[in-house]
Each structure stands twice: as C-alpha cells, then as structure tokens.
GROMACS .gro file of C-alpha atoms in nm:
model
  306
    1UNK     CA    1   0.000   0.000   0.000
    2UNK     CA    2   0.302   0.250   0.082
    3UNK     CA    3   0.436   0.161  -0.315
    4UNK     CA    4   0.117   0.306  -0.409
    5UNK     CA    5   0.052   0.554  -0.193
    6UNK     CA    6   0.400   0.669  -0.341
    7UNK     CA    7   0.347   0.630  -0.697
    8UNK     CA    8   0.009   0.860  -0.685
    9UNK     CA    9   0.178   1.119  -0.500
   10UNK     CA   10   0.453   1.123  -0.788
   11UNK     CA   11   0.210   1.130  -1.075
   12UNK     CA   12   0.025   1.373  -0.901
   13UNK     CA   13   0.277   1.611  -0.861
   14UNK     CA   14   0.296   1.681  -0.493
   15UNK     CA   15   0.540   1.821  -0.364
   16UNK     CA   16   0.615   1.991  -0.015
   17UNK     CA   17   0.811   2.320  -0.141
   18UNK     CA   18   0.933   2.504  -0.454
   19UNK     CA   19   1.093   2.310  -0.801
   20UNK     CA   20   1.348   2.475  -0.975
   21UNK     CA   21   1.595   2.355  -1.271
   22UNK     CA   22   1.916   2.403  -1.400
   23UNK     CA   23   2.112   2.305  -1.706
   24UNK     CA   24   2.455   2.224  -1.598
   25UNK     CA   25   2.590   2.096  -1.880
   26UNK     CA   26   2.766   2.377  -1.967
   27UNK     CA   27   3.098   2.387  -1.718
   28UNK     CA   28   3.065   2.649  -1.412
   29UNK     CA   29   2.687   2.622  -1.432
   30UNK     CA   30   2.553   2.837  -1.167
   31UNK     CA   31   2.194   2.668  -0.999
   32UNK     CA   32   1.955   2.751  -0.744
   33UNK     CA   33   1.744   2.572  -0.491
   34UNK     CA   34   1.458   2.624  -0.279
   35UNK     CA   35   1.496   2.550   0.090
   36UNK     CA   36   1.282   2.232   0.133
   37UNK     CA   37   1.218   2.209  -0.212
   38UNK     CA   38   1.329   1.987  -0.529
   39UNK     CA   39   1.607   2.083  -0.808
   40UNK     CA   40   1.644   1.948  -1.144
   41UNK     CA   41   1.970   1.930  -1.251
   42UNK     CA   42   2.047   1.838  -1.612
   43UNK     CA   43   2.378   1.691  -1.617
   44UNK     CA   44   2.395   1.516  -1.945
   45UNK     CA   45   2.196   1.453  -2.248
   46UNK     CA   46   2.232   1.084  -2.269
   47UNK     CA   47   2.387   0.916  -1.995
   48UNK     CA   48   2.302   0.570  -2.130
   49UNK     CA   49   2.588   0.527  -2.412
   50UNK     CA   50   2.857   0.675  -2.133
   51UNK     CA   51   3.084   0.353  -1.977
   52UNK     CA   52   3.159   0.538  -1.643
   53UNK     CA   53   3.120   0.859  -1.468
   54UNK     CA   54   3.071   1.013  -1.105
   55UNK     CA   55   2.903   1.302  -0.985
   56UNK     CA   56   3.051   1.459  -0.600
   57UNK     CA   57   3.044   1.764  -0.416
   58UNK     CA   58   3.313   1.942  -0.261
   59UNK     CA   59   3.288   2.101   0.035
   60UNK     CA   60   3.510   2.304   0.288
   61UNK     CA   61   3.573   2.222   0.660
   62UNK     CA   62   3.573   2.445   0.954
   63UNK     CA   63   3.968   2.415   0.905
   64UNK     CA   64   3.983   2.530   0.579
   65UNK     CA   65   4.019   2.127   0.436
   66UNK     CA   66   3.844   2.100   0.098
   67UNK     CA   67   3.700   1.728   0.096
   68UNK     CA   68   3.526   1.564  -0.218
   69UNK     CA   69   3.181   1.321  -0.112
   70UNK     CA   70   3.130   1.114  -0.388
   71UNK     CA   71   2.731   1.058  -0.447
   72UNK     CA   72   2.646   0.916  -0.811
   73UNK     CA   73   2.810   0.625  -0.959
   74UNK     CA   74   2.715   0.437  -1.261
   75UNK     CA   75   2.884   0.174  -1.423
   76UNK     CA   76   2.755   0.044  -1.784
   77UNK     CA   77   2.414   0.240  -1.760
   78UNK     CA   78   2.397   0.087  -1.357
   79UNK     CA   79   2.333   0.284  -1.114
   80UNK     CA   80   2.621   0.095  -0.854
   81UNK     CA   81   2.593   0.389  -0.541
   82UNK     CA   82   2.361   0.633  -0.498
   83UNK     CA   83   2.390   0.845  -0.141
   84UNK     CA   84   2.122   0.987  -0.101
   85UNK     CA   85   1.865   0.760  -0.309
   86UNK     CA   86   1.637   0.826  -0.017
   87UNK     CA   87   1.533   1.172  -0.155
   88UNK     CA   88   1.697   1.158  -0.506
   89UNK     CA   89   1.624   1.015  -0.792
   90UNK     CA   90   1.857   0.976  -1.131
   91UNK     CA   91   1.718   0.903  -1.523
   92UNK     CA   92   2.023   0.822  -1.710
   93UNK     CA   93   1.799   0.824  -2.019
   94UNK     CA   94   1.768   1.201  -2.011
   95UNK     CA   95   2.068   1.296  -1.746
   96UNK     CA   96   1.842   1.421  -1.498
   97UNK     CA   97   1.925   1.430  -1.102
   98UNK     CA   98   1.663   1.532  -0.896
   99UNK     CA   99   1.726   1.597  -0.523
  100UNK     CA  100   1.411   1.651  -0.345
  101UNK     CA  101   1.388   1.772   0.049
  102UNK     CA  102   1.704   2.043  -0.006
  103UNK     CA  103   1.877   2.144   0.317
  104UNK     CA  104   2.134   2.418   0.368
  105UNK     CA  105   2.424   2.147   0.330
  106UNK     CA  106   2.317   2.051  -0.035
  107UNK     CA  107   2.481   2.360  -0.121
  108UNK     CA  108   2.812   2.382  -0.314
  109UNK     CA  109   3.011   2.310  -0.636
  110UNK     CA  110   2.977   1.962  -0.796
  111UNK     CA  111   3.193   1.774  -1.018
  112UNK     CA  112   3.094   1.544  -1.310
  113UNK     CA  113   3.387   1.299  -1.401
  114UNK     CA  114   3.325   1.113  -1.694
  115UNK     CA  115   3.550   0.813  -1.796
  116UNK     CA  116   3.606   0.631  -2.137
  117UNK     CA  117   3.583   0.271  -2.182
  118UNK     CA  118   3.948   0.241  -2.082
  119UNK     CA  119   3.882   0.401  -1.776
  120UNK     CA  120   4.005   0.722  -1.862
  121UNK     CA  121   3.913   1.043  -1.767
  122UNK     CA  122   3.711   1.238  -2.094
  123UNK     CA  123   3.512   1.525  -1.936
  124UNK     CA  124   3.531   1.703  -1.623
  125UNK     CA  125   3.301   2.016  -1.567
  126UNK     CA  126   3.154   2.169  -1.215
  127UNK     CA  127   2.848   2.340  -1.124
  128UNK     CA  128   2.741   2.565  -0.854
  129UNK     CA  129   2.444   2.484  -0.636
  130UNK     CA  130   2.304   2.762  -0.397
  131UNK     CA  131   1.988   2.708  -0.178
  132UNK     CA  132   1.789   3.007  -0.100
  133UNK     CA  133   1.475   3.003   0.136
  134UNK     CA  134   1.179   3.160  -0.097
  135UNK     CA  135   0.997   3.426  -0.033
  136UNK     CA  136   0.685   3.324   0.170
  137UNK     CA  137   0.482   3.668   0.192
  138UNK     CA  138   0.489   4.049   0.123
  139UNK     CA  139   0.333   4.320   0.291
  140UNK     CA  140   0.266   4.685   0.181
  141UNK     CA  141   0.196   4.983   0.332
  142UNK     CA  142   0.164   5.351   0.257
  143UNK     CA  143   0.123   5.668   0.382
  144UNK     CA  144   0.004   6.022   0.209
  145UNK     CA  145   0.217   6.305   0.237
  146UNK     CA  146   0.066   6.659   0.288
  147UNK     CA  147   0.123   6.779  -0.013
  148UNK     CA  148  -0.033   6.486  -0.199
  149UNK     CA  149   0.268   6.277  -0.267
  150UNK     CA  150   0.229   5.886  -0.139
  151UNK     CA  151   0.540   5.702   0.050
  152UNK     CA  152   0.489   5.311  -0.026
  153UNK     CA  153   0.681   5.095   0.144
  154UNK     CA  154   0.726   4.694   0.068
  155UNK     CA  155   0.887   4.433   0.249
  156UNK     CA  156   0.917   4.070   0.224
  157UNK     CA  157   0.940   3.813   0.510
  158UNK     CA  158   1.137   3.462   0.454
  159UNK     CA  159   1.333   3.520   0.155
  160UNK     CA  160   1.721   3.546   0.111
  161UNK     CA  161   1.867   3.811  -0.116
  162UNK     CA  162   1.547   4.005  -0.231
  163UNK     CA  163   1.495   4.196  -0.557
  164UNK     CA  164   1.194   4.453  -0.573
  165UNK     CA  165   0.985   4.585  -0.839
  166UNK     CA  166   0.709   4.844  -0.898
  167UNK     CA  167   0.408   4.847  -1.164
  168UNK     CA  168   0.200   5.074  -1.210
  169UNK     CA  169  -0.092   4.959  -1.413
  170UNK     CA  170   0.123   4.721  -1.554
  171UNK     CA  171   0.395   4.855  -1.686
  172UNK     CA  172   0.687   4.954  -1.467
  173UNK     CA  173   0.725   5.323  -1.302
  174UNK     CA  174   0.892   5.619  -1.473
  175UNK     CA  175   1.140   5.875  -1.311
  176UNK     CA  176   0.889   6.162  -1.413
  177UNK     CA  177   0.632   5.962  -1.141
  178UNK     CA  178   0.867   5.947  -0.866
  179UNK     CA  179   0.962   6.198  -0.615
  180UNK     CA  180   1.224   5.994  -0.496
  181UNK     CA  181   1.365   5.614  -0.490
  182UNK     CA  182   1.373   5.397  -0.789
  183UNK     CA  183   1.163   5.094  -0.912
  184UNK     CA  184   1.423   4.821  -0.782
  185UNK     CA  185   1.434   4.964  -0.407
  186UNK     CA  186   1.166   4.884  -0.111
  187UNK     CA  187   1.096   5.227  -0.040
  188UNK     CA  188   0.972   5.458  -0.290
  189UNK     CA  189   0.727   5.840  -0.299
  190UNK     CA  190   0.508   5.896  -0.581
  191UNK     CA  191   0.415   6.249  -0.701
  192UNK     CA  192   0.096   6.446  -0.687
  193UNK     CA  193  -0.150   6.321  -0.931
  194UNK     CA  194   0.017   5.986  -1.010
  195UNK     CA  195  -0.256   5.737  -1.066
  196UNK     CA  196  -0.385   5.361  -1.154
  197UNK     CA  197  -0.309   5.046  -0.969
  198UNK     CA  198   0.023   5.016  -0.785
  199UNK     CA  199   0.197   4.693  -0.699
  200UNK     CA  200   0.466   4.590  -0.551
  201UNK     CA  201   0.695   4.237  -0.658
  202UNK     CA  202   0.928   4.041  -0.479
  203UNK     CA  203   1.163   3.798  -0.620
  204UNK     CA  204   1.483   3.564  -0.570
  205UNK     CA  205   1.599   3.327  -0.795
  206UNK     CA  206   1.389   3.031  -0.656
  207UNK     CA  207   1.039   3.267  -0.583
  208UNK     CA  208   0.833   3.524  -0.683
  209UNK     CA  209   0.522   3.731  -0.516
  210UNK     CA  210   0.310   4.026  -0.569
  211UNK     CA  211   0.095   4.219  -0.318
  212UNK     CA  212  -0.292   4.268  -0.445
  213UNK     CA  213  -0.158   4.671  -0.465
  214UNK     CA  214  -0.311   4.982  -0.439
  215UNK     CA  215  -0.550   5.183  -0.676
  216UNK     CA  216  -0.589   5.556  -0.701
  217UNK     CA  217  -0.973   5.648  -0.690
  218UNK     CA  218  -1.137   5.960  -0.826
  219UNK     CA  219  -1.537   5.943  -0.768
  220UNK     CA  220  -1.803   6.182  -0.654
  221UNK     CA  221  -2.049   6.093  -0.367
  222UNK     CA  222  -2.378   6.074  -0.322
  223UNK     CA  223  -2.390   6.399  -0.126
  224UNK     CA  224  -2.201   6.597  -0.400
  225UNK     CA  225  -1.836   6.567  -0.203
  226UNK     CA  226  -1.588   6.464  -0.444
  227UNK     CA  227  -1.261   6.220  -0.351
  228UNK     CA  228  -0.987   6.145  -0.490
  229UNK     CA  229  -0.772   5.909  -0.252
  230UNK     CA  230  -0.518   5.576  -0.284
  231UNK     CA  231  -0.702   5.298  -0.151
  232UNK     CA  232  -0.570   4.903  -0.116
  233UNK     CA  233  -0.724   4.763  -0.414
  234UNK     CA  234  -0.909   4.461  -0.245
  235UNK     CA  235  -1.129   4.717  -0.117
  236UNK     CA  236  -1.222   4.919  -0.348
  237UNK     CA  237  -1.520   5.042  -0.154
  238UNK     CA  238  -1.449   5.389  -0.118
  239UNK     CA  239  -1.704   5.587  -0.353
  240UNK     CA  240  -2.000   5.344  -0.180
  241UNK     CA  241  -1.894   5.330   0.193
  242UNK     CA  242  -1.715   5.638   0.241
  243UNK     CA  243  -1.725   5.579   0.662
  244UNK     CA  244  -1.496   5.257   0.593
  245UNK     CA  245  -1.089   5.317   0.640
  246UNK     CA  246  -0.915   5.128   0.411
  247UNK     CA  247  -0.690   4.873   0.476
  248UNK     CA  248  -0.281   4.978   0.384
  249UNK     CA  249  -0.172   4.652   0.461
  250UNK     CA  250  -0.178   4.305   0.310
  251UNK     CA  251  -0.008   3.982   0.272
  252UNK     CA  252  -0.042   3.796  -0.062
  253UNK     CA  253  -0.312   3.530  -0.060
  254UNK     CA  254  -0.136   3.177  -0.055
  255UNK     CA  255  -0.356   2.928  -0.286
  256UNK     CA  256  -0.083   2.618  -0.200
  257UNK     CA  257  -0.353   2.454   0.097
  258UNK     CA  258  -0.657   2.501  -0.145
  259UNK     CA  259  -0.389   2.334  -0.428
  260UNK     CA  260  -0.285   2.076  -0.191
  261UNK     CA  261  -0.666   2.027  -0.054
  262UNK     CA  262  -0.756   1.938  -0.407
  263UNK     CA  263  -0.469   1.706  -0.444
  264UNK     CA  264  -0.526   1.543  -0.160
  265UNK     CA  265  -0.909   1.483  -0.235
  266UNK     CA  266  -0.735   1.308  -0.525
  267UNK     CA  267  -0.582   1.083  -0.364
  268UNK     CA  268  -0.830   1.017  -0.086
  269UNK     CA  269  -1.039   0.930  -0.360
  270UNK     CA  270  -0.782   0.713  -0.583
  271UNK     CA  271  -0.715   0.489  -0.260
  272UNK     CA  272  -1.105   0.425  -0.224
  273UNK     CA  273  -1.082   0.302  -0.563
  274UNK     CA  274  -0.804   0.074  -0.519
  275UNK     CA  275  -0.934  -0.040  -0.168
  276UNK     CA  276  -1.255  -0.091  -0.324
  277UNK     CA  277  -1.095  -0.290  -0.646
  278UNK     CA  278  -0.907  -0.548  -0.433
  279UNK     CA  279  -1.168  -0.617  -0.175
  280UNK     CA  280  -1.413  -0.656  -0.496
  281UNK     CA  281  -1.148  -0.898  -0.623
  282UNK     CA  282  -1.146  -1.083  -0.329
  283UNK     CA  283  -1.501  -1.150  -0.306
  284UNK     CA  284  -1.492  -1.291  -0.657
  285UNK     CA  285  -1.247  -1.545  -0.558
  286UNK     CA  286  -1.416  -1.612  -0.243
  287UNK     CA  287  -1.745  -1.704  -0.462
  288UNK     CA  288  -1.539  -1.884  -0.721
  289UNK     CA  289  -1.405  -2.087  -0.463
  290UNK     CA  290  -1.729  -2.192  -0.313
  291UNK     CA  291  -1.887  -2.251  -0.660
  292UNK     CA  292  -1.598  -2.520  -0.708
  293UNK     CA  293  -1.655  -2.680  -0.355
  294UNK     CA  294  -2.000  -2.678  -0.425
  295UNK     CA  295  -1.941  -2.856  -0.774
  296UNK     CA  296  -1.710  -3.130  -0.588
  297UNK     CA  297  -1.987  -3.220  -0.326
  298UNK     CA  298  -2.199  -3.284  -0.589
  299UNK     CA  299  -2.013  -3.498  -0.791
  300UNK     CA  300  -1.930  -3.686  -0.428
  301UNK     CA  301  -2.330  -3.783  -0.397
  302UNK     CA  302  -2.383  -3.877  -0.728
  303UNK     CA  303  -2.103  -4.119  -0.671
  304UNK     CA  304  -2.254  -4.245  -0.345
  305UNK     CA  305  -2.661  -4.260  -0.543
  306UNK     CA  306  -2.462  -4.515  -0.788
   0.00000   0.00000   0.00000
C-alpha cells in the first residue's frame, strides 16, 4: 500500500516546497534551490551510451580542508551507489538528477567525471548549487504626504537576497512619477497626481510574489463631495462606503492549501478506488471458490446414489 501511496503522489505532482531547474551541462553552471524544495539538474543529455562517470560535491571544513563526497556512480548504464537515493532520484535516459527535500548542506560546487571505456578520464566540468529560502509573503503599506505625494513601502518576510519591483498599471514606473527612490528599491514616494493600480513584486531566484496593490480612486459621492484618494485595491469600496478606512496593509493570498486540498481529495479518492478494487477482487475469488466446492460435493453424492 506505501508503493502506491507513493506512486500517486509522484504522478500527481505533490510536492512539499518550490521546483526549480538548472542546465549544468555547460561547465561552471551556476543553480539555485529552494529550501525544502526539489532541483532538477540536467547533467547530461544521454547518460546511457557513457561507460563510467561520477558526480561529488566538494565542500570546505571548519579548518579550511576541501573534501570531495562522492554521491552518483554508474557503471555500464547501472546505477552501482547512490547516497542519497532516499530523496533523489537519477534518469540516465535524459541525465536528470533530482534531489528533493534540499537542506542548507546541499549547497556547493559539484563535479561530473566522466570516464572512457578504458577508464580514462574524458570530461570534467563543475556546477554551482546555492539554496535560497523563498519568499513566503509580502506586505505593503503607505502613507500620504501633505502635499499629496504617497510614500509606499514593501517588504518581504522569509526570503534570502530580495529583488523589488514596482508596476504601475502594468507597466513599470517612470522617473517623471517618482519623487524619490527607484523601481528596484523597497521604499519609494510617488508624485501628486500619479494614478492607476500600484503593486509591488518580490523575487529571488527560486520565488516570486506580488501584493494585491493599491489603486488611485477619483469618484463623486452621493452627497455631491468629491474624492480622490489611494485605496488598497481589495477594497475598493471607497465611492459606496465612504465611513470605511481602508486597509494599507496586506499579505499575498497563498492558494498552496486550497492546491494541496484538491490534491489530496485526489488521492483520498484514488485509494477508495483501489481499496474498493481489491476487496471486490477478493469477493470474486471467495465465490469462485465456493462454486468449485459446491461442484465437488456434488459430484461426491452422485457417486454415493450409484
């Protein structure tokens, strides 16, 4: 039942973190990983033809030592050690590694040795793994100025080496609409009479995430007062419920449990079917079984009628 359990989850997709992938077979390949996550690292085209070759990582002790960990070997298109087969898994069809679970330690640079059929050494290359934890949300807040301008502010929580960006409306901010920062810092202050829908990005090279922004709205109320004001775009109430203060701060929403609900309903629903299947199978036999017994007794009294 575990094998199976197993093989849905993999044709399913479901994974615990973020997937990333990397060609490495160019030599001083730099990669990326996602803290918990899975990597693809494409480390051949066709590893079946090859006679030998290794794969290691080198890493560096607290005393400076460089030491090399060998964890692939294959021999003839046979896989002969594999390290950390518990959360990798290797297609030498395709030259494909996948390392699933990453920790901090699978950081580092890795060799590829490749050996003729005389045992020689043919190709050597390296690439560079580095794990980064993703970012997990973004929040955004801002604050109007007296003179009409709007400070914005965005900030990210969980994520290592953060890159921001600004739209406005879609397209990315001009100079002639800020007062002062640019569109790649955290912190920026928009001019009088800037307008549209303002978000805010966050990115590292494993992740990505927007806020739901802010939106510049110019209406006239009921009672004849006009307003023009920045409110956060989810609630875009302000020309109907002008007594409401709107929210300036947010977090992304996070669709991965309704994703993962969904997947798991799969599942849930796949096992049923299987459980259902065998016990259905075993009835049959249990009914053939008695059928032939039933056919044997009766053969027994006409033998004992003659």
């Amino acid at each position: 039942m575990e094998a199976v359990i197993g093989l849905l989850l993999m044709i399913l997709g479901v994974s615990h973190g973020v997937e990333t992938y990397c060609d490495g077979r160019q030599n001083g390949a730099q990669c990326y990983g996602a803290l918990g996550g899975t990597v693809v690292l494409q480390l051949m085209d066709n590893a079946s033809e090859i006679s030998r070759y290794t794969w290691s990582i080198k890493t560096t002790t607290k005393t400076d030592t460089r030491t090399t960990t060998t964890i692939l070997i294959v021999i003839k298109n046979v896989i002969v050690s594999n390290t950390i087969a518990n959360r990798s898994f290797f297609t030498p069809s395709n030259g494909t590694f996948r390392i699933n679970n990453l920790s901090w330690t699978d950081g580092g640079e890795y060799e590829l040795v490749i050996f003729d059929s005389d045992g020689k050494i043919s190709e050597q290359r390296t690439l560079q793994l580095t794990i980064q934890a993703p970012v997990s949300s973004v929040l955004l807040v801002s604050e109007c100025l007296s003179q009409g301008e709007m400070r914005v502010s965005c900030s990210s929580e969980g994520g290592d080496s953060p890159q921001y960006s600004w739209t406005l409306d879609g397209r990315t901010l001009t100079d002639a609409e800020l007062l002062s920062g640019n569109t790649e810092t955290n912190n920026i202050t928009l001019k009088q009479k800037v307008s549209g829908r303002l978000v805010c990005s966050v990115r590292n090279q494993v992740s990505r995430i927007s806020t739901c922004g802010f939106t510049f709205i110019n209406c006239t109320l009921p009672n004849g007062m006009r307003m023009s004001k920045w409110v956060f775009a989810a609630n875009n109430n302000l020309c109907i419920e002008p007594t409401t203060a709107p929210n300036t701060r947010t977090e992304t929403v996070d669709h991965s449990l309704l994703i993962c609900g969904v997947r798991a309903a799969v599942v849930v629903l796949a096992l049923i079917g299987i459980t259902v299947y065998f016990a259905w199978k075993k009835r049959k036999y249990k009914m053939v079984r008695r059928k032939m017994e039933h056919q044997e007794n009766s053969v027994v009294m006409v033998e004992m009628r003659s």
